[in-house]
């Protein structure tokens, strides 16, 4: 969120990661380089090992050199992590854990996941066009607390049976900062904020609700609503276009943002920015999709749009970000679709990762 001084290059640490991560990140880097050249933004890009691939090669999913590069950069551009070969391990011992470590290292407590319907995507959505045509929602997800990080977290045997324990913890300041940021972001959009919790059951959610009520008077121009997370899941399907900004906890935000992706038609289209600390992190919402890896089939849209978010949030390069977003829309309008955006019967029409990226690059070169 801090613009970098214009007298030095924008330092970007690239972590391709696992599965389709490296190929979609390569596409995003190509687009980033092209727009930066066009707009004379100086880039200093370095690529580092991360995730299961790094674990295999070096025995460490997040080696020290990668840690250092990430924390010294202005922004981190990440692909994806996750490899089914490690699924037998407990979650916190999998190489995928590196992603949570990275978010912690960067103190990236706010995860912004925008989802906007593009005219060229309408036919890819499983929803009726009149319901999704105007969808433009920003999910603001708390990223460093809640069930993901609470202690105790353990497995033990009690009375001869296995017991698993996760703990949901929220501290006042953690809720306060994410809620305030969400209000500020709503102020710059359609001025509607929906706070999503489960305060009819959870103590953390009751605290959440109280803090939202305390902060709301500071933003009298923002129309505030509340939904329990289950009701929000329904409302997102029945009238998604009525949402503007949704703010929620780590787990609920994780689930709801995947749901918005499904409403648009594919997980392959949603970018994200994780902000709060001195270095921000930009990554597609999707995972590593190991079954697609290395086949030039993955949708690079989410990664390319993450590069646009990087330019907007880190360098303050709004024009360059808009140019990338327009170029993606243009590629879609030309009818280019990776397989994830096509129904099974039409998958033979799918374009490759390379073809989609080339169309975005070509659109970028056209005069605005
Ligand atoms: C996401 C992912 C991650 C999360 C996983 C891979 C740990 O689902 O970024 O949404 O749950 O945060
Ligand atoms: Mg997720």
CSV table of N, CA and C in Angstrom, one decimal, residues 101-167:
chain,number,residue,atom,x,y,z
A,101,UNK,N,3.6,-19.2,6.7
A,101,UNK,CA,4.8,-18.6,7.2
A,101,UNK,C,5.1,-17.3,6.5
A,102,UNK,N,4.9,-17.3,5.2
A,102,UNK,CA,5.2,-16.1,4.4
A,102,UNK,C,4.3,-15.0,4.8
A,103,UNK,N,3.0,-15.3,4.9
A,103,UNK,CA,2.0,-14.3,5.3
A,103,UNK,C,2.4,-13.7,6.7
A,104,UNK,N,2.9,-14.6,7.6
A,104,UNK,CA,3.3,-14.1,8.9
A,104,UNK,C,4.5,-13.2,8.8
A,105,UNK,N,5.5,-13.7,8.0
A,105,UNK,CA,6.8,-13.0,7.9
A,105,UNK,C,6.5,-11.6,7.4
A,106,UNK,N,5.6,-11.5,6.4
A,106,UNK,CA,5.3,-10.1,5.8
A,106,UNK,C,4.3,-9.3,6.6
A,107,UNK,N,3.8,-9.9,7.7
A,107,UNK,CA,2.8,-9.3,8.5
A,107,UNK,C,1.6,-8.8,7.7
A,108,UNK,N,1.2,-9.7,6.7
A,108,UNK,CA,0.2,-9.4,5.8
A,108,UNK,C,-1.2,-9.8,6.4
A,109,UNK,N,-1.8,-8.9,7.2
A,109,UNK,CA,-3.0,-9.3,7.9
A,109,UNK,C,-4.3,-9.1,7.2
A,110,UNK,N,-4.2,-8.4,6.0
A,110,UNK,CA,-5.5,-8.1,5.3
A,110,UNK,C,-5.4,-8.7,3.9
A,111,UNK,N,-6.3,-9.6,3.6
A,111,UNK,CA,-6.3,-10.2,2.3
A,111,UNK,C,-7.5,-9.7,1.5
A,112,UNK,N,-7.2,-9.0,0.3
A,112,UNK,CA,-8.2,-8.4,-0.5
A,112,UNK,C,-8.4,-9.3,-1.7
A,113,UNK,N,-9.7,-9.7,-1.9
A,113,UNK,CA,-10.0,-10.6,-3.0
A,113,UNK,C,-11.2,-10.0,-3.8
A,114,UNK,N,-10.8,-9.2,-4.8
A,114,UNK,CA,-11.9,-8.6,-5.6
A,114,UNK,C,-12.4,-9.6,-6.7
A,115,UNK,N,-13.7,-9.6,-6.9
A,115,UNK,CA,-14.3,-10.4,-7.9
A,115,UNK,C,-15.3,-9.6,-8.7
A,116,UNK,N,-15.0,-9.4,-10.0
A,116,UNK,CA,-15.8,-8.6,-10.8
A,116,UNK,C,-16.2,-9.3,-12.1
A,117,UNK,N,-17.5,-9.3,-12.5
A,117,UNK,CA,-17.9,-9.9,-13.7
A,117,UNK,C,-17.4,-9.1,-14.9
A,118,UNK,N,-16.8,-9.8,-15.8
A,118,UNK,CA,-16.4,-9.1,-17.0
A,118,UNK,C,-17.4,-9.6,-18.1
A,119,UNK,N,-17.7,-8.6,-19.1
A,119,UNK,CA,-18.7,-9.0,-20.1
A,119,UNK,C,-18.3,-10.3,-20.8
A,120,UNK,N,-17.0,-10.4,-21.0
A,120,UNK,CA,-16.5,-11.6,-21.7
A,120,UNK,C,-16.5,-12.9,-20.9
A,121,UNK,N,-16.9,-12.8,-19.6
A,121,UNK,CA,-16.9,-14.0,-18.8
A,121,UNK,C,-18.4,-14.5,-18.5
A,122,UNK,N,-19.3,-13.6,-18.9
A,122,UNK,CA,-20.7,-14.0,-18.6
A,122,UNK,C,-21.1,-15.4,-18.9
A,123,UNK,N,-20.7,-15.8,-20.1
A,123,UNK,CA,-21.1,-17.2,-20.5
A,123,UNK,C,-20.4,-18.3,-19.8
A,124,UNK,N,-19.3,-17.9,-19.0
A,124,UNK,CA,-18.6,-19.0,-18.3
A,124,UNK,C,-19.2,-19.2,-16.9
A,125,UNK,N,-20.1,-18.3,-16.5
A,125,UNK,CA,-20.7,-18.4,-15.1
A,125,UNK,C,-21.8,-19.5,-15.2
A,126,UNK,N,-21.9,-20.3,-14.1
A,126,UNK,CA,-23.0,-21.2,-14.0
A,126,UNK,C,-24.3,-20.6,-13.7
A,127,UNK,N,-24.3,-19.2,-13.4
A,127,UNK,CA,-25.5,-18.5,-13.0
A,127,UNK,C,-26.2,-17.8,-14.1
A,128,UNK,N,-27.4,-17.4,-13.8
A,128,UNK,CA,-28.2,-16.7,-14.9
A,128,UNK,C,-27.5,-15.3,-15.1
A,129,UNK,N,-27.4,-14.9,-16.3
A,129,UNK,CA,-26.7,-13.6,-16.6
A,129,UNK,C,-27.3,-12.5,-15.8
A,130,UNK,N,-28.6,-12.4,-15.7
A,130,UNK,CA,-29.2,-11.2,-15.0
A,130,UNK,C,-28.8,-11.2,-13.5
A,131,UNK,N,-28.5,-12.3,-13.0
A,131,UNK,CA,-28.1,-12.4,-11.5
A,131,UNK,C,-26.6,-11.9,-11.3
A,132,UNK,N,-25.8,-12.3,-12.3
A,132,UNK,CA,-24.3,-12.0,-12.1
A,132,UNK,C,-23.7,-10.9,-12.9
A,133,UNK,N,-24.6,-10.3,-13.8
A,133,UNK,CA,-24.0,-9.3,-14.7
A,133,UNK,C,-23.3,-8.2,-14.0
A,134,UNK,N,-23.9,-7.7,-12.9
A,134,UNK,CA,-23.3,-6.6,-12.2
A,134,UNK,C,-22.5,-6.9,-11.0
A,135,UNK,N,-22.1,-8.2,-10.9
A,135,UNK,CA,-21.3,-8.6,-9.7
A,135,UNK,C,-20.0,-7.9,-9.7
A,136,UNK,N,-19.7,-7.2,-8.5
A,136,UNK,CA,-18.5,-6.5,-8.3
A,136,UNK,C,-18.3,-6.5,-6.8
A,137,UNK,N,-17.6,-7.5,-6.3
A,137,UNK,CA,-17.5,-7.6,-4.8
A,137,UNK,C,-16.1,-7.7,-4.4
A,138,UNK,N,-15.8,-7.1,-3.2
A,138,UNK,CA,-14.4,-7.3,-2.7
A,138,UNK,C,-14.5,-8.0,-1.3
A,139,UNK,N,-13.9,-9.2,-1.3
A,139,UNK,CA,-13.9,-9.9,0.0
A,139,UNK,C,-12.6,-9.4,0.8
A,140,UNK,N,-12.8,-8.9,2.0
A,140,UNK,CA,-11.7,-8.5,2.8
A,140,UNK,C,-11.6,-9.5,3.9
A,141,UNK,N,-10.6,-10.3,3.8
A,141,UNK,CA,-10.4,-11.5,4.7
A,141,UNK,C,-9.3,-11.2,5.7
A,142,UNK,N,-9.6,-11.4,7.0
A,142,UNK,CA,-8.5,-11.3,8.0
A,142,UNK,C,-7.6,-12.5,7.8
A,143,UNK,N,-6.2,-12.3,7.8
A,143,UNK,CA,-5.4,-13.3,7.3
A,143,UNK,C,-4.3,-13.9,8.3
A,144,UNK,N,-4.2,-13.3,9.4
A,144,UNK,CA,-3.2,-13.7,10.3
A,144,UNK,C,-3.7,-14.2,11.7
A,145,UNK,N,-5.0,-14.5,11.8
A,145,UNK,CA,-5.4,-14.9,13.1
A,145,UNK,C,-6.6,-15.9,12.9
A,146,UNK,N,-7.4,-16.0,14.0
A,146,UNK,CA,-8.6,-16.9,13.9
A,146,UNK,C,-8.1,-18.4,13.9
A,147,UNK,N,-9.0,-19.3,13.4
A,147,UNK,CA,-8.7,-20.7,13.5
A,147,UNK,C,-7.4,-21.1,12.9
A,148,UNK,N,-6.9,-20.4,11.9
A,148,UNK,CA,-5.6,-20.8,11.2
A,148,UNK,C,-4.4,-20.7,12.2
A,149,UNK,N,-4.5,-19.9,13.2
A,149,UNK,CA,-3.3,-19.7,14.0
A,149,UNK,C,-3.5,-19.9,15.5
A,150,UNK,N,-4.7,-20.1,15.9
A,150,UNK,CA,-5.0,-20.2,17.3
A,150,UNK,C,-4.3,-21.4,18.0
A,151,UNK,N,-4.0,-21.2,19.2
A,151,UNK,CA,-3.4,-22.3,20.1
A,151,UNK,C,-4.4,-22.5,21.2
A,152,UNK,N,-4.5,-23.7,21.8
A,152,UNK,CA,-3.9,-24.9,21.3
A,152,UNK,C,-4.4,-25.5,20.0
A,153,UNK,N,-3.5,-26.3,19.4
A,153,UNK,CA,-3.8,-27.0,18.2
A,153,UNK,C,-3.1,-28.3,18.3
A,154,UNK,N,-3.9,-29.4,18.5
A,154,UNK,CA,-3.3,-30.7,18.7
A,154,UNK,C,-4.2,-31.9,18.4
A,155,UNK,N,-3.5,-33.0,18.4
A,155,UNK,CA,-4.2,-34.3,18.3
A,155,UNK,C,-3.8,-35.0,19.6
A,156,UNK,N,-4.8,-35.6,20.3
A,156,UNK,CA,-4.5,-36.5,21.4
A,156,UNK,C,-5.5,-37.6,21.6
A,157,UNK,N,-5.1,-38.5,22.4
A,157,UNK,CA,-6.1,-39.6,22.6
A,157,UNK,C,-6.7,-39.4,24.0
A,158,UNK,N,-8.1,-39.5,24.0
A,158,UNK,CA,-8.8,-39.3,25.2
A,158,UNK,C,-9.8,-40.5,25.3
A,159,UNK,N,-9.8,-41.2,26.4
A,159,UNK,CA,-10.7,-42.3,26.6
A,159,UNK,C,-10.6,-43.3,25.4
A,160,UNK,N,-9.4,-43.5,24.9
A,160,UNK,CA,-9.2,-44.5,23.9
A,160,UNK,C,-9.6,-44.0,22.5
A,161,UNK,N,-10.0,-42.8,22.3
A,161,UNK,CA,-10.3,-42.3,21.0
A,161,UNK,C,-9.5,-41.0,20.6
A,162,UNK,N,-9.3,-40.8,19.3
A,162,UNK,CA,-8.5,-39.7,18.9
A,162,UNK,C,-9.4,-38.4,19.0
A,163,UNK,N,-8.7,-37.3,19.5
A,163,UNK,CA,-9.4,-36.0,19.6
A,163,UNK,C,-8.6,-35.0,18.9
A,164,UNK,N,-9.2,-34.2,18.0
A,164,UNK,CA,-8.4,-33.1,17.3
A,164,UNK,C,-8.9,-31.8,17.8
A,165,UNK,N,-8.0,-30.9,18.1
A,165,UNK,CA,-8.4,-29.6,18.6
A,165,UNK,C,-7.8,-28.4,17.8
A,166,UNK,N,-8.6,-27.5,17.3
A,166,UNK,CA,-8.2,-26.3,16.8
A,166,UNK,C,-8.8,-25.2,17.6
A,167,UNK,N,-8.2,-24.0,17.7
A,167,UNK,CA,-8.7,-23.0,18.5
A,167,UNK,C,-8.9,-21.7,17.7
